[in-house]
XYZ file of C-alpha atoms in Angstrom:
130
model
C 97.007 120.187 121.337
C 96.658 122.180 117.966
C 100.370 122.800 116.691
C 101.147 124.429 113.558
C 101.601 121.047 111.705
C 98.177 120.244 111.933
C 96.547 123.594 110.954
C 99.024 123.423 108.175
C 97.292 119.806 107.636
C 93.919 121.594 107.449
C 94.285 123.862 105.649
C 96.242 121.513 102.270
C 93.496 118.921 102.734
C 90.478 121.711 103.127
C 92.851 123.642 99.940
C 92.648 120.071 98.206
C 88.718 119.187 98.809
C 87.875 123.015 97.354
C 90.205 122.625 94.344
C 88.769 119.173 93.904
C 85.234 120.464 93.815
C 85.552 123.643 91.941
C 87.615 122.448 88.977
C 85.344 119.403 88.537
C 82.097 121.760 88.566
C 84.027 124.184 86.350
C 84.429 121.859 83.860
C 81.206 119.888 84.121
C 79.420 123.163 83.466
C 82.011 125.084 81.177
C 79.739 123.810 78.209
C 76.333 123.453 79.714
C 75.926 127.269 80.977
C 75.590 129.721 78.685
C 78.230 132.838 78.622
C 75.630 135.054 80.276
C 74.761 132.456 82.959
C 78.355 131.164 83.167
C 79.966 133.689 85.428
C 81.316 132.067 88.224
C 82.145 128.733 86.336
C 85.297 129.746 84.143
C 87.790 128.105 85.388
C 88.482 126.081 81.883
C 88.220 129.639 79.566
C 90.426 131.584 82.272
C 93.075 128.946 81.559
C 92.815 129.049 78.048
C 93.030 132.531 77.998
C 95.762 132.693 80.309
C 98.358 129.733 78.667
C 97.135 130.186 75.083
C 95.944 127.012 75.144
C 93.280 124.733 73.254
C 90.291 123.696 75.396
C 91.001 120.038 75.311
C 94.702 121.042 76.367
C 92.875 122.815 79.441
C 91.079 120.002 80.288
C 94.451 118.573 80.576
C 95.862 120.214 82.516
C 92.734 121.003 84.901
C 92.366 117.157 85.433
C 96.324 117.771 86.346
C 95.208 119.726 89.086
C 92.409 118.021 90.544
C 94.266 114.564 90.641
C 97.384 116.873 92.320
C 94.216 117.928 95.076
C 93.495 114.323 95.001
C 96.685 113.314 96.368
C 97.183 115.956 99.113
C 93.799 114.954 100.738
C 94.833 111.123 100.651
C 97.842 112.143 101.710
C 95.963 114.093 104.411
C 94.004 111.224 105.264
C 96.843 108.724 105.745
C 99.317 110.196 107.900
C 98.238 110.005 111.799
C 97.793 113.797 112.951
C 95.829 115.034 115.961
C 92.377 115.383 114.084
C 90.382 112.476 115.387
C 89.088 110.084 112.270
C 85.749 110.895 112.307
C 86.845 114.418 111.418
C 89.343 112.850 108.611
C 86.121 110.903 107.548
C 84.079 113.682 107.008
C 86.479 115.359 105.268
C 87.179 112.706 102.769
C 83.531 111.934 102.166
C 83.016 115.327 100.919
C 85.346 115.206 98.529
C 84.127 112.056 97.231
C 80.579 113.337 97.176
C 81.884 116.160 94.846
C 83.887 113.789 92.530
C 80.633 111.569 92.553
C 78.612 114.288 91.797
C 80.865 116.534 88.934
C 82.777 112.983 87.862
C 82.606 112.663 83.933
C 82.414 116.768 83.349
C 78.830 115.745 84.340
C 76.266 118.029 86.833
C 74.491 115.288 88.174
C 73.833 117.944 91.763
C 71.962 120.614 89.592
C 70.518 118.640 86.614
C 68.798 114.948 89.032
C 68.269 112.750 86.722
C 68.661 108.601 87.149
C 72.410 108.084 88.483
C 71.477 110.215 91.631
C 68.154 108.540 92.185
C 69.705 105.291 91.983
C 72.101 105.590 94.337
C 69.852 107.453 96.498
C 66.907 104.420 96.643
C 69.971 102.002 97.119
C 71.543 103.926 100.060
C 68.257 104.533 101.998
C 65.385 103.037 100.361
C 66.999 99.796 100.211
C 69.510 99.341 101.635
C 72.375 96.778 101.771
C 71.527 94.396 105.232
C 74.823 94.700 107.367
């Protein structure tokens, strides 16, 4: 039976996942897109303007937000709940995927290159035998 505690947990882990992927995507695309194209990827600029800080400081603070969101996701996955483990794994794997796609301020989702191609090849074309 779903309790208030379970719904609070789901909200916390989904918010953490959304924060991780959104902020990492924004940081990856911040310097790539022109001002006209960059209508949705404004976390860095908004933080700079709102707090009157440099771009470097904004990146540091946004990275702290990503780190705190990871703590929420990890805490939610480690704490036993009424949510089945296979659902927890889906949320965690989705978050990991976002971290992989936008980590290091690179957007390999939009700009497919050797890194993504190599990973897909290793997963589906030349998988390790189990």
